[in-house]
Short mmCIF file of C-alpha atoms and ligand atoms in Angstrom, two decimals:
data_model
loop_
_atom_site.label_atom_id
_atom_site.label_comp_id
_atom_site.label_asym_id
_atom_site.label_seq_id
_atom_site.Cartn_x
_atom_site.Cartn_y
_atom_site.Cartn_z
CA UNK A 21 0.00 0.00 0.00
CA UNK A 22 1.11 3.63 -0.37
CA UNK A 23 1.40 3.76 3.38
CA UNK A 24 3.77 0.83 3.55
CA UNK A 25 5.84 2.33 0.76
CA UNK A 26 6.27 5.49 2.74
CA UNK A 27 7.40 3.55 5.76
CA UNK A 28 9.93 1.45 3.93
CA UNK A 29 11.34 4.59 2.29
CA UNK A 30 11.82 6.05 5.73
CA UNK A 31 13.45 2.90 7.02
CA UNK A 32 15.77 2.84 4.01
CA UNK A 33 16.63 6.44 4.54
CA UNK A 34 17.38 5.79 8.14
CA UNK A 35 19.60 2.88 7.32
CA UNK A 36 21.65 5.03 4.99
CA UNK A 37 21.73 7.84 7.53
CA UNK A 38 23.23 5.45 10.08
CA UNK A 39 26.12 5.01 7.72
CA UNK A 40 26.21 8.71 7.17
CA UNK A 41 27.70 10.50 10.07
CA UNK A 42 27.64 11.95 13.53
CA UNK A 43 25.55 14.98 14.38
CA UNK A 44 28.65 17.16 14.07
CA UNK A 45 29.01 16.12 10.45
CA UNK A 46 25.32 16.76 9.97
CA UNK A 47 25.89 20.22 11.31
CA UNK A 48 28.27 20.63 8.40
CA UNK A 49 25.45 19.59 6.10
CA UNK A 50 23.26 22.30 7.52
CA UNK A 51 26.01 24.88 7.18
CA UNK A 52 26.25 23.84 3.55
CA UNK A 53 22.53 24.17 3.08
CA UNK A 54 22.64 27.63 4.58
CA UNK A 55 25.62 28.69 2.50
CA UNK A 56 24.89 27.03 -0.82
CA UNK A 57 21.09 26.68 -0.72
CA UNK A 58 19.07 23.49 -0.65
CA UNK A 59 20.11 22.51 -4.17
CA UNK A 60 23.63 21.90 -2.92
CA UNK A 61 22.53 19.29 -0.47
CA UNK A 62 19.38 17.57 -1.66
CA UNK A 63 18.92 15.63 -4.83
CA UNK A 64 15.49 14.25 -4.38
CA UNK A 65 12.59 15.70 -2.53
CA UNK A 66 10.44 13.12 -0.85
CA UNK A 67 8.90 15.68 1.49
CA UNK A 68 9.01 13.56 4.56
CA UNK A 69 12.28 11.82 4.85
CA UNK A 70 15.01 12.40 2.31
CA UNK A 71 18.48 12.72 3.74
CA UNK A 72 20.52 15.49 2.13
CA UNK A 73 23.37 14.01 0.15
CA UNK A 74 26.62 15.92 0.44
CA UNK A 75 29.76 14.69 -1.26
CA UNK A 76 32.51 14.04 1.27
CA UNK A 77 34.84 16.49 -0.44
CA UNK A 78 32.36 19.30 0.10
CA UNK A 79 31.96 18.35 3.75
CA UNK A 80 35.71 18.46 4.28
CA UNK A 81 35.87 21.80 2.57
CA UNK A 82 33.37 23.37 4.93
CA UNK A 83 34.26 21.50 8.10
CA UNK A 84 36.96 23.92 9.34
CA UNK A 85 34.55 26.81 9.04
CA UNK A 86 31.92 24.91 11.00
CA UNK A 87 34.39 24.01 13.74
CA UNK A 88 35.47 27.63 14.09
CA UNK A 89 31.89 28.66 14.66
CA UNK A 90 31.27 25.94 17.22
CA UNK A 91 34.44 26.65 19.14
CA UNK A 92 33.60 30.34 19.21
CA UNK A 93 30.21 29.55 20.63
CA UNK A 94 31.47 29.08 24.14
CA UNK A 95 34.51 31.18 24.95
CA UNK A 96 35.08 31.19 28.69
CA UNK A 97 37.30 34.05 29.76
CA UNK A 98 37.37 33.47 33.52
CA UNK A 99 39.14 35.60 36.12
CA UNK A 100 36.25 36.53 38.45
CA UNK A 101 33.39 35.03 40.43
CA UNK A 102 31.30 34.85 37.30
CA UNK A 103 32.52 32.86 34.32
CA UNK A 104 32.46 34.88 31.15
CA UNK A 105 30.76 33.19 28.20
CA UNK A 106 30.29 34.58 24.71
CA UNK A 107 26.89 33.64 23.27
CA UNK A 108 27.61 33.54 19.52
CA UNK A 109 24.54 33.58 17.27
CA UNK A 110 26.16 32.95 13.91
CA UNK A 111 26.96 36.26 12.21
CA UNK A 112 23.85 37.89 13.76
CA UNK A 113 25.12 38.69 17.25
CA UNK A 114 27.72 37.87 19.88
CA UNK A 115 26.46 38.59 23.37
CA UNK A 116 28.82 38.72 26.34
CA UNK A 117 27.44 36.56 29.11
CA UNK A 118 28.40 35.91 32.73
CA UNK A 119 27.50 32.86 34.78
CA UNK A 120 27.82 32.18 38.51
CA UNK A 121 26.11 31.28 41.77
CA UNK A 122 25.23 33.90 44.39
CA UNK A 123 27.04 36.58 42.43
CA UNK A 124 24.77 39.53 43.23
CA UNK A 125 27.48 42.19 43.63
CA UNK A 126 29.17 41.31 40.38
CA UNK A 127 25.91 40.98 38.48
CA UNK A 128 24.78 44.41 39.66
CA UNK A 129 28.17 45.86 38.71
CA UNK A 130 27.66 44.52 35.19
CA UNK A 131 24.31 46.31 34.98
CA UNK A 132 25.77 49.53 36.36
CA UNK A 133 28.60 49.35 33.84
CA UNK A 134 26.07 49.71 31.02
CA UNK A 135 26.24 53.48 31.55
CA UNK A 136 22.47 53.95 31.33
CA UNK A 137 20.74 57.26 32.06
CA UNK A 138 17.91 55.17 33.54
CA UNK A 139 17.36 51.50 34.25
CA UNK A 140 13.98 50.03 33.32
CA UNK A 141 13.60 46.95 35.49
CA UNK A 142 10.91 44.69 34.03
CA UNK A 143 9.92 41.81 36.29
CA UNK A 144 6.91 39.72 37.33
CA UNK A 145 4.96 38.96 40.48
CA UNK A 146 6.59 35.79 41.81
CA UNK A 147 10.09 36.89 40.98
CA UNK A 148 9.49 40.25 42.60
CA UNK A 149 8.20 38.58 45.75
CA UNK A 150 11.15 36.21 46.02
CA UNK A 151 13.94 38.37 44.69
CA UNK A 152 12.78 41.99 44.48
CA UNK A 153 15.38 42.89 47.12
CA UNK A 154 18.20 41.69 44.86
CA UNK A 155 18.29 45.14 43.22
CA UNK A 156 18.30 47.16 46.46
CA UNK A 157 22.08 47.79 46.51
CA UNK A 158 21.80 49.32 43.05
CA UNK A 159 18.77 51.38 44.04
CA UNK A 160 20.68 52.63 47.11
CA UNK A 161 23.92 53.33 45.26
CA UNK A 162 24.63 57.04 44.72
CA UNK A 163 26.59 56.12 41.58
CA UNK A 164 23.83 54.16 39.90
CA UNK A 165 21.29 55.68 37.51
CA UNK A 166 17.66 55.95 38.63
CA UNK A 167 15.76 52.66 38.48
CA UNK A 168 12.16 52.43 37.33
CA UNK A 169 10.43 49.12 38.01
CA UNK A 170 7.35 47.51 36.52
CA UNK A 171 5.86 44.22 37.72
CA UNK A 172 3.84 42.10 35.27
CA UNK A 173 1.75 39.04 36.14
CA UNK A 174 3.68 35.79 36.69
CA UNK A 175 4.28 33.28 33.93
CA UNK A 176 2.65 33.22 30.49
CA UNK A 177 -0.05 35.70 31.48
CA UNK A 178 2.54 38.43 30.92
CA UNK A 179 2.91 37.45 27.24
CA UNK A 180 0.02 39.50 25.84
CA UNK A 181 -0.58 42.54 23.63
CA UNK A 182 -1.97 44.31 26.68
CA UNK A 183 1.21 43.88 28.68
CA UNK A 184 3.40 44.73 25.71
CA UNK A 185 1.39 47.90 25.27
CA UNK A 186 1.63 48.59 29.01
CA UNK A 187 5.42 48.34 28.82
CA UNK A 188 5.69 50.74 25.87
CA UNK A 189 3.31 53.20 27.58
CA UNK A 190 5.31 52.99 30.82
CA UNK A 191 8.59 53.52 28.96
CA UNK A 192 7.43 56.92 27.71
CA UNK A 193 5.61 57.82 30.93
CA UNK A 194 8.79 57.46 33.00
CA UNK A 195 10.80 59.47 30.50
CA UNK A 196 13.06 56.72 29.23
CA UNK A 197 15.42 57.70 26.43
CA UNK A 198 17.52 55.89 23.88
CA UNK A 199 20.25 55.79 26.53
CA UNK A 200 18.07 53.89 28.98
CA UNK A 201 18.64 50.18 29.54
CA UNK A 202 15.89 47.58 29.86
CA UNK A 203 16.70 44.88 32.42
CA UNK A 204 14.50 41.82 31.90
CA UNK A 205 14.34 39.91 35.21
CA UNK A 206 12.29 36.73 35.33
CA UNK A 207 11.56 33.34 33.80
CA UNK A 208 11.22 32.56 30.12
CA UNK A 209 7.77 34.13 29.86
CA UNK A 210 8.85 37.46 31.30
CA UNK A 211 12.03 37.46 29.20
CA UNK A 212 10.02 36.81 26.03
CA UNK A 213 7.74 39.83 26.45
CA UNK A 214 10.39 42.16 27.93
CA UNK A 215 12.79 41.35 25.09
CA UNK A 216 10.04 42.03 22.55
CA UNK A 217 9.33 45.36 24.23
CA UNK A 218 13.05 46.26 24.09
CA UNK A 219 13.30 45.21 20.45
CA UNK A 220 10.53 47.50 19.16
CA UNK A 221 10.75 50.56 21.41
CA UNK A 222 12.91 53.25 19.79
CA UNK A 223 13.50 50.52 17.17
CA UNK A 224 15.66 48.70 19.69
CA UNK A 225 16.74 49.59 23.21
CA UNK A 226 19.75 48.36 25.13
CA UNK A 227 18.77 45.18 26.93
CA UNK A 228 20.23 43.09 29.76
CA UNK A 229 18.74 39.66 30.34
CA UNK A 230 18.68 38.21 33.88
CA UNK A 231 16.90 34.80 33.88
CA UNK A 232 15.46 33.46 37.12
CA UNK A 233 14.28 29.95 36.14
CA UNK A 234 16.55 27.01 35.43
CA UNK A 235 14.94 26.61 32.00
CA UNK A 236 15.42 30.27 31.09
CA UNK A 237 19.08 30.09 32.16
CA UNK A 238 20.01 27.50 29.56
CA UNK A 239 17.13 27.35 27.10
CA UNK A 240 15.75 30.89 26.71
CA UNK A 241 18.72 33.26 26.91
CA UNK A 242 20.35 30.96 24.35
CA UNK A 243 17.83 32.15 21.76
CA UNK A 244 17.23 35.44 19.95
CA UNK A 245 13.48 34.82 19.88
CA UNK A 246 11.11 37.26 21.56
CA UNK A 247 7.38 36.68 21.72
CA UNK A 248 3.91 37.19 23.04
CA UNK A 249 0.86 34.99 22.46
CA UNK A 250 -2.05 36.29 20.38
CA UNK A 251 -5.51 35.01 19.59
CA UNK A 252 -5.09 31.87 21.66
CA UNK A 253 -1.91 30.83 19.87
CA UNK A 254 1.49 30.48 21.49
CA UNK A 255 4.46 32.67 20.58
CA UNK A 256 2.91 33.81 17.29
CA UNK A 257 3.94 37.48 17.53
CA UNK A 258 7.58 38.34 18.05
CA UNK A 259 10.97 39.34 16.74
CA UNK A 260 14.57 38.18 16.86
CA UNK A 261 16.61 40.45 19.08
CA UNK A 262 19.93 40.34 20.90
CA UNK A 263 20.48 41.52 24.45
CA UNK A 264 23.68 43.41 25.18
CA UNK A 265 24.48 41.22 28.19
CA UNK A 266 23.24 37.94 29.62
CA UNK A 267 23.74 37.65 33.38
CA UNK A 268 23.01 34.27 34.98
CA UNK A 269 22.93 33.77 38.76
CA UNK A 270 22.00 30.12 39.29
CA UNK A 271 21.26 30.95 42.94
CA UNK A 272 17.78 32.09 41.85
CA UNK A 273 16.92 28.41 41.31
CA UNK A 274 16.74 27.84 45.09
CA UNK A 275 13.24 29.32 45.25
CA UNK A 276 11.92 27.59 42.14
CA UNK A 277 8.91 25.28 42.47
CA UNK A 278 10.09 21.72 41.73
CA UNK A 279 7.90 21.51 38.63
CA UNK A 280 9.90 24.41 37.16
CA UNK A 281 13.14 22.64 37.98
CA UNK A 282 11.83 19.59 36.13
CA UNK A 283 11.04 21.73 33.10
CA UNK A 284 14.69 22.69 32.86
CA UNK A 285 15.82 19.12 33.49
CA UNK A 286 13.53 17.75 30.79
CA UNK A 287 15.19 19.92 28.15
CA UNK A 288 18.57 18.65 29.37
CA UNK A 289 17.38 15.03 29.04
CA UNK A 290 16.51 15.98 25.47
CA UNK A 291 20.02 17.37 24.89
CA UNK A 292 21.45 14.17 26.39
CA UNK A 293 19.59 12.09 23.79
CA UNK A 294 20.12 14.50 20.88
CA UNK A 295 23.85 14.94 21.37
CA UNK A 296 24.97 11.97 23.50
CA UNK A 297 28.61 12.15 24.64
CA UNK A 298 29.29 14.72 27.40
CA UNK A 299 25.65 15.86 27.37
CA UNK A 300 24.46 12.34 28.21
CA UNK A 301 27.26 11.70 30.68
CA UNK A 302 26.72 15.03 32.46
CA UNK A 303 22.97 14.50 32.70
CA UNK A 304 23.25 10.94 33.97
CA UNK A 305 25.96 11.91 36.46
CA UNK A 306 23.86 14.79 37.81
CA UNK A 307 20.72 12.69 38.20
CA UNK A 308 22.69 9.86 39.82
CA UNK A 309 24.23 11.90 42.62
CA UNK A 310 22.97 10.90 46.07
CA UNK A 311 22.03 14.56 46.61
CA UNK A 312 19.69 14.39 43.59
CA UNK A 313 17.11 12.40 45.52
CA UNK A 314 13.40 12.34 46.23
CA UNK A 315 10.50 12.54 43.86
CA UNK A 316 8.13 15.28 42.67
CA UNK A 317 7.95 18.11 45.21
CA UNK A 318 10.50 16.36 47.44
CA UNK A 319 13.10 16.19 44.66
CA UNK A 320 16.40 17.85 45.53
CA UNK A 321 19.46 18.83 43.53
CA UNK A 322 22.38 20.81 44.92
CA UNK A 323 23.19 24.21 43.50
CA UNK A 324 26.66 23.18 42.27
CA UNK A 325 25.08 20.46 40.13
CA UNK A 326 22.59 22.97 38.76
CA UNK A 327 25.49 25.23 37.80
CA UNK A 328 27.20 22.35 35.96
CA UNK A 329 23.98 21.50 34.16
CA UNK A 330 23.35 25.12 33.22
CA UNK A 331 26.81 25.27 31.65
CA UNK A 332 26.11 22.04 29.78
CA UNK A 333 22.72 23.26 28.57
CA UNK A 334 24.16 26.53 27.30
CA UNK A 335 26.86 24.62 25.45
CA UNK A 336 24.31 22.32 23.79
CA UNK A 337 22.16 25.18 22.54
CA UNK A 338 24.97 27.48 21.48
CA UNK A 339 26.79 24.92 19.35
CA UNK A 340 23.67 24.87 17.18
CA UNK A 341 22.76 28.56 17.40
CA UNK A 342 26.32 29.35 16.32
CA UNK A 343 25.34 28.19 12.84
CA UNK A 344 21.55 28.69 12.88
CA UNK A 345 20.91 31.92 14.76
CA UNK A 346 17.23 32.03 13.80
CA UNK A 347 16.52 28.36 14.57
CA UNK A 348 14.99 27.78 11.15
CA UNK A 349 16.90 24.69 10.08
CA UNK A 350 19.27 22.77 12.30
CA UNK A 351 17.80 24.51 15.37
CA UNK A 352 14.54 22.64 14.87
CA UNK A 353 16.14 19.54 16.38
CA UNK A 354 15.42 21.14 19.75
CA UNK A 355 11.76 20.39 19.01
CA UNK A 356 12.58 16.72 19.67
CA UNK A 357 9.68 15.14 21.55
CA UNK A 358 7.68 18.35 21.55
CA UNK A 359 4.80 17.23 19.30
CA UNK A 360 3.55 14.78 21.90
CA UNK A 361 4.77 16.82 24.84
CA UNK A 362 2.57 19.78 24.01
CA UNK A 363 -0.39 17.44 23.50
CA UNK A 364 0.09 15.69 26.86
CA UNK A 365 0.46 19.00 28.67
CA UNK A 366 -2.69 20.40 27.03
CA UNK A 367 -4.66 17.19 27.63
CA UNK A 368 -3.99 17.40 31.36
CA UNK A 369 -4.75 21.13 31.47
CA UNK A 370 -2.42 24.02 32.20
CA UNK A 371 0.12 23.70 34.98
CA UNK A 372 -0.39 20.02 35.87
CA UNK A 373 2.45 18.40 33.94
CA UNK A 374 5.86 20.10 34.12
CA UNK A 375 6.86 20.92 30.54
CA UNK A 376 10.13 19.01 30.86
CA UNK A 377 8.30 15.89 31.90
CA UNK A 378 6.03 16.20 28.85
CA UNK A 379 9.10 16.51 26.63
CA UNK A 380 10.61 13.32 28.01
CA UNK A 381 7.36 11.38 27.40
CA UNK A 382 7.41 12.85 23.89
CA UNK A 383 10.93 11.51 23.44
CA UNK A 384 9.75 8.05 24.50
CA UNK A 385 7.07 8.22 21.82
CA UNK A 386 9.73 9.14 19.25
CA UNK A 387 12.01 6.24 20.20
CA UNK A 388 9.03 3.86 19.94
CA UNK A 389 8.24 5.13 16.45
CA UNK A 390 11.90 5.07 15.44
CA UNK A 391 12.21 1.42 16.42
CA UNK A 392 8.98 0.52 14.61
CA UNK A 393 10.27 2.21 11.45
CA UNK A 394 13.56 0.30 11.67
CA UNK A 395 15.44 3.53 12.28
CA UNK A 396 16.55 2.73 15.84
CA UNK A 397 17.59 -0.71 17.10
CA UNK A 398 15.94 -2.11 20.21
CA UNK A 399 19.21 -1.87 22.17
CA UNK A 400 19.72 1.76 21.14
CA UNK A 401 16.14 2.44 22.14
CA UNK A 402 16.68 0.80 25.52
CA UNK A 403 19.67 3.03 26.19
CA UNK A 404 17.75 6.13 25.06
CA UNK A 405 14.76 5.25 27.21
CA UNK A 406 16.89 4.58 30.27
CA UNK A 407 18.12 8.17 30.16
CA UNK A 408 14.50 9.33 29.89
CA UNK A 409 13.44 7.11 32.79
CA UNK A 410 16.03 8.70 35.06
CA UNK A 411 13.77 11.73 35.10
CA UNK A 412 10.38 10.07 34.65
CA UNK A 413 10.96 7.86 37.68
CA UNK A 414 11.16 11.03 39.78
CA UNK A 415 7.76 12.39 38.72
CA UNK A 416 5.08 9.78 37.94
CA UNK A 417 2.29 10.77 35.54
CA UNK A 418 -0.58 11.99 37.71
CA UNK A 419 -3.99 10.30 37.69
CA UNK A 420 -6.56 10.46 36.28
CA UNK A 421 -4.74 10.27 32.96
CA UNK A 422 -6.37 11.84 29.89
CA UNK A 423 -7.53 9.48 27.16
CA UNK A 424 -5.12 8.41 24.45
CA UNK A 425 -7.61 9.75 21.92
CA UNK A 426 -7.54 13.25 23.40
CA UNK A 427 -3.73 13.34 23.41
CA UNK A 428 -3.69 12.05 19.84
CA UNK A 429 -6.17 14.65 18.59
CA UNK A 430 -4.18 17.43 20.23
CA UNK A 431 -0.91 16.12 18.78
CA UNK A 432 -2.49 16.19 15.30
CA UNK A 433 -3.06 19.95 15.78
CA UNK A 434 0.56 20.69 16.67
CA UNK A 435 1.74 24.12 15.56
CA UNK A 436 4.64 22.61 13.56
CA UNK A 437 2.17 20.71 11.41
CA UNK A 438 2.75 21.39 7.72
CA UNK A 439 6.51 21.86 7.84
CA UNK A 440 7.14 18.20 7.04
CA UNK A 441 4.33 18.07 4.47
CA UNK A 442 2.34 15.53 6.49
CA UNK A 443 -0.51 13.66 4.84
CA UNK A 444 -3.78 13.82 6.85
CA UNK A 445 -2.97 10.52 8.62
CA UNK A 446 0.63 11.51 9.36
CA UNK A 447 2.33 13.38 12.16
CA UNK A 448 5.92 14.52 12.53
CA UNK A 449 8.76 14.91 14.99
CA UNK A 450 12.55 14.67 15.05
CA UNK A 451 13.66 11.03 15.10
CA UNK A 452 16.98 9.56 16.21
CA UNK A 453 18.85 6.48 15.03
CA UNK A 454 20.54 6.37 18.44
CA UNK A 455 21.57 8.81 21.14
CA UNK A 456 23.64 11.54 19.49
CA UNK A 457 22.46 10.80 15.95
CA UNK A 458 19.31 12.33 14.49
CA UNK A 459 17.79 11.69 11.07
CA UNK A 460 18.27 14.80 8.93
CA UNK A 461 15.52 15.83 6.53
CA UNK A 462 15.10 18.79 4.21
CA UNK A 463 11.98 19.65 6.21
CA UNK A 464 13.84 21.23 9.14
CA UNK A 465 14.77 17.76 10.40
CA UNK A 466 11.15 16.90 11.10
CA UNK A 467 10.15 13.50 9.79
CA UNK A 468 6.56 12.61 8.91
CA UNK A 469 5.29 9.19 9.99
CA UNK A 470 1.97 7.42 10.26
CA UNK A 471 -0.09 8.63 13.21
CA UNK A 472 -1.09 5.04 13.88
CA UNK A 473 2.34 4.44 15.39
CA UNK A 474 1.74 7.23 17.85
CA UNK A 475 -1.64 5.75 18.71
CA UNK A 476 0.07 2.47 19.52
CA UNK A 477 2.47 4.19 21.86
CA UNK A 478 -0.21 6.30 23.49
CA UNK A 479 -2.21 3.17 24.24
CA UNK A 480 0.63 1.99 26.48
CA UNK A 481 0.42 5.01 28.78
CA UNK A 482 -3.08 6.46 28.47
CA UNK A 483 -6.53 4.84 28.69
CA UNK A 484 -7.89 3.85 25.30
CA UNK A 485 -11.49 4.85 24.76
CA UNK A 486 -13.98 2.82 22.78
CA UNK A 487 -13.99 5.49 20.06
CA UNK A 488 -10.24 5.28 19.62
CA UNK A 489 -10.39 1.50 19.33
CA UNK A 490 -13.10 1.72 16.68
CA UNK A 491 -11.32 4.44 14.72
CA UNK A 492 -8.04 2.63 15.06
CA UNK A 493 -9.28 -0.66 13.72
CA UNK A 494 -10.99 1.09 10.81
CA UNK A 495 -7.67 2.59 9.86
CA UNK A 496 -5.87 -0.72 10.39
CA UNK A 497 -7.86 -2.34 7.66
CA UNK A 498 -6.56 0.28 5.23
CA UNK A 499 -2.90 -0.07 6.19
CA UNK A 500 -0.34 -2.76 6.87
CA UNK A 501 0.78 -1.34 10.19
CA UNK A 502 0.32 -3.72 13.15
CA UNK A 503 -2.54 -2.83 15.45
CA UNK A 504 -1.99 -1.57 18.98
CA UNK A 505 -3.81 -4.60 20.33
CA UNK A 506 -1.48 -7.15 18.73
CA UNK A 507 1.75 -5.35 19.61
CA UNK A 508 3.31 -5.98 23.01
CA UNK A 509 3.32 -2.76 24.99
CA UNK A 510 6.69 -1.46 26.12
CA UNK A 511 7.10 -1.49 29.90
CA UNK A 512 5.99 1.60 31.78
CA UNK A 513 8.90 3.73 32.99
CA UNK A 514 10.54 2.37 36.11
CA UNK A 515 13.51 3.52 38.16
CA UNK A 516 16.38 1.80 36.40
CA UNK A 517 20.10 1.22 36.71
CA UNK A 518 22.16 3.95 35.12
CA UNK A 519 23.50 3.21 31.69
CA UNK A 520 26.25 5.75 31.43
CA UNK A 521 27.54 6.73 34.84
N1 NAD B 5 13.56 30.41 22.66
C1 NAD B 5 12.75 30.98 23.53
O1 NAD B 5 12.52 32.16 23.51
C2 NAD B 5 12.06 30.10 24.52
C3 NAD B 5 12.58 28.83 24.83
C4 NAD B 5 11.92 28.07 25.80
C5 NAD B 5 10.78 28.56 26.42
N2 NAD B 5 10.31 29.80 26.07
C6 NAD B 5 9.12 30.38 26.73
O2 NAD B 5 9.45 30.50 28.11
C7 NAD B 5 8.26 30.32 28.87
C8 NAD B 5 8.56 29.28 29.91
O3 NAD B 5 9.62 29.76 30.68
P1 NAD B 5 9.91 29.24 32.15
O4 NAD B 5 9.95 27.78 32.15
O5 NAD B 5 11.07 30.00 32.62
O6 NAD B 5 8.57 29.60 32.92
P2 NAD B 5 7.93 30.95 33.48
O7 NAD B 5 8.63 32.15 33.04
O8 NAD B 5 6.49 30.86 33.15
O9 NAD B 5 8.15 30.78 35.03
C9 NAD B 5 7.63 29.65 35.66
C10 NAD B 5 7.10 29.98 37.04
O10 NAD B 5 8.19 30.19 37.91
C11 NAD B 5 8.05 31.44 38.57
N3 NAD B 5 9.40 31.88 38.86
C12 NAD B 5 10.30 32.39 38.00
N4 NAD B 5 11.49 32.52 38.60
C13 NAD B 5 11.33 32.12 39.88
C14 NAD B 5 12.20 32.00 40.99
N5 NAD B 5 13.50 32.27 40.89
N6 NAD B 5 11.69 31.55 42.14
C15 NAD B 5 10.37 31.20 42.23
N7 NAD B 5 9.51 31.28 41.22
C16 NAD B 5 9.99 31.72 40.04
C17 NAD B 5 7.24 32.27 37.63
O11 NAD B 5 6.57 33.29 38.29
C18 NAD B 5 6.27 31.25 37.07
O12 NAD B 5 5.22 31.06 37.97
C19 NAD B 5 7.16 29.93 27.91
O13 NAD B 5 6.37 31.06 27.66
C20 NAD B 5 7.91 29.52 26.66
O14 NAD B 5 7.16 29.80 25.50
C21 NAD B 5 10.92 30.58 25.17
#
């Protein structure tokens, strides 16, 4: 059937991609695509799964340039309490960054050194309650410029037209000038809206980014994206904009709710699987420390480990952003697991499932599909899933669980839909052949596959309703894919011995 043909093409593609190369070499492919255009790297255009073909000679020719960019992505200068890190976004921007723990005095000195005529401190409710006093020494300093502060609602509520408008209005009301500096102080949500405000006011104001969540420290400041949410859609209005400084004090993580810590950890589990090597070893080591104990709200992790993980997360993101500053091509690999993750989070309802946990379940769904398509061997899948289970074992899926059908329907409405040219019965995500080795496609590395495979996986974690069974079996008769009922379900995640420590 046409369906089976599509699957075997994917499996064939995957087999050849296994021979192909490591992700570093694939990075070279992407650099080539960016430099020479798609024609240089793709011969045929099966929308879902064709691996770009690049002659080895061309790869060698471009490899030194790619290495330069990656090495430049993380230049640590040292010499003070805060490590200095250059955040290199290709040829778009290089932002000086500083990273430390409990480094208030030095962080404030960095802000003061901006030479602003006025500081516009943009923060949000929770952060202001926990850490509003952090800025007091600067407010009290006779040498510092005046500080104006505005407090937005906590979390995603701040990411609206109304609050963007409020910020612009406030900027002019307090007499800010082009010499004023916006200091964005909060989690990813606050940073997104404050950065957008800075990017459009006076066609771009000086901006300092001070993240306060673990996720924002390694996953948000490592991006040029700014955004608000409009008309019920997420992050659909925004710009790309570079701060002038990124100042990270990991000490802010001490007051984070554990669910927020898990969100940051989930993205690091994703990096561990995407890149393998030191990213996997660092993640496994951190989660295996005796101090990283307990589950859910009782989970603990010491601040030194969080610092190490923040460094690792920044490195993972920046080696990609160094060649894909706008996250249009290679950067899409960071969407790994996110098709199903968003659906699970939405199916439970806002704020119940930590985002990072959703991502790791999404990664499990991808490894299931990859094995079914013959892309990933069962032993590679076992290793991949063990890394995932390190985190999942510390936060069980809450009950009652939403139906598999609901999660499936939500996944079919994912905002990335269309990029991989999915047929109506297909869905897409990044797929790996093994840890550290993703399957490249000309469709931003998203690979379309039959949604039936996702249904099979969902049935192993979420209750299957009668409607889903009926719909499923109707589709089975039109395809050659095995039914969920005849396939053995993979075991539910359990605490497991560590594969890499
Ligand atoms: N490339 C990007 O721009 C990018 C990447 C990832 C996520 N995001 C966006 O970031 C947002 C998620 O960011 P987030 O995970 O940082 O969540 P968040 O900003 O919503 O913060 C999570 C919660 O933690 C609270 N909080 C923040 N810092 C705290 C602290 N130090 N102590 C106690 N509470 C604190 C917040 O008030 C909020 O309730 C989403 O809107 C997402 O779209 C953007």
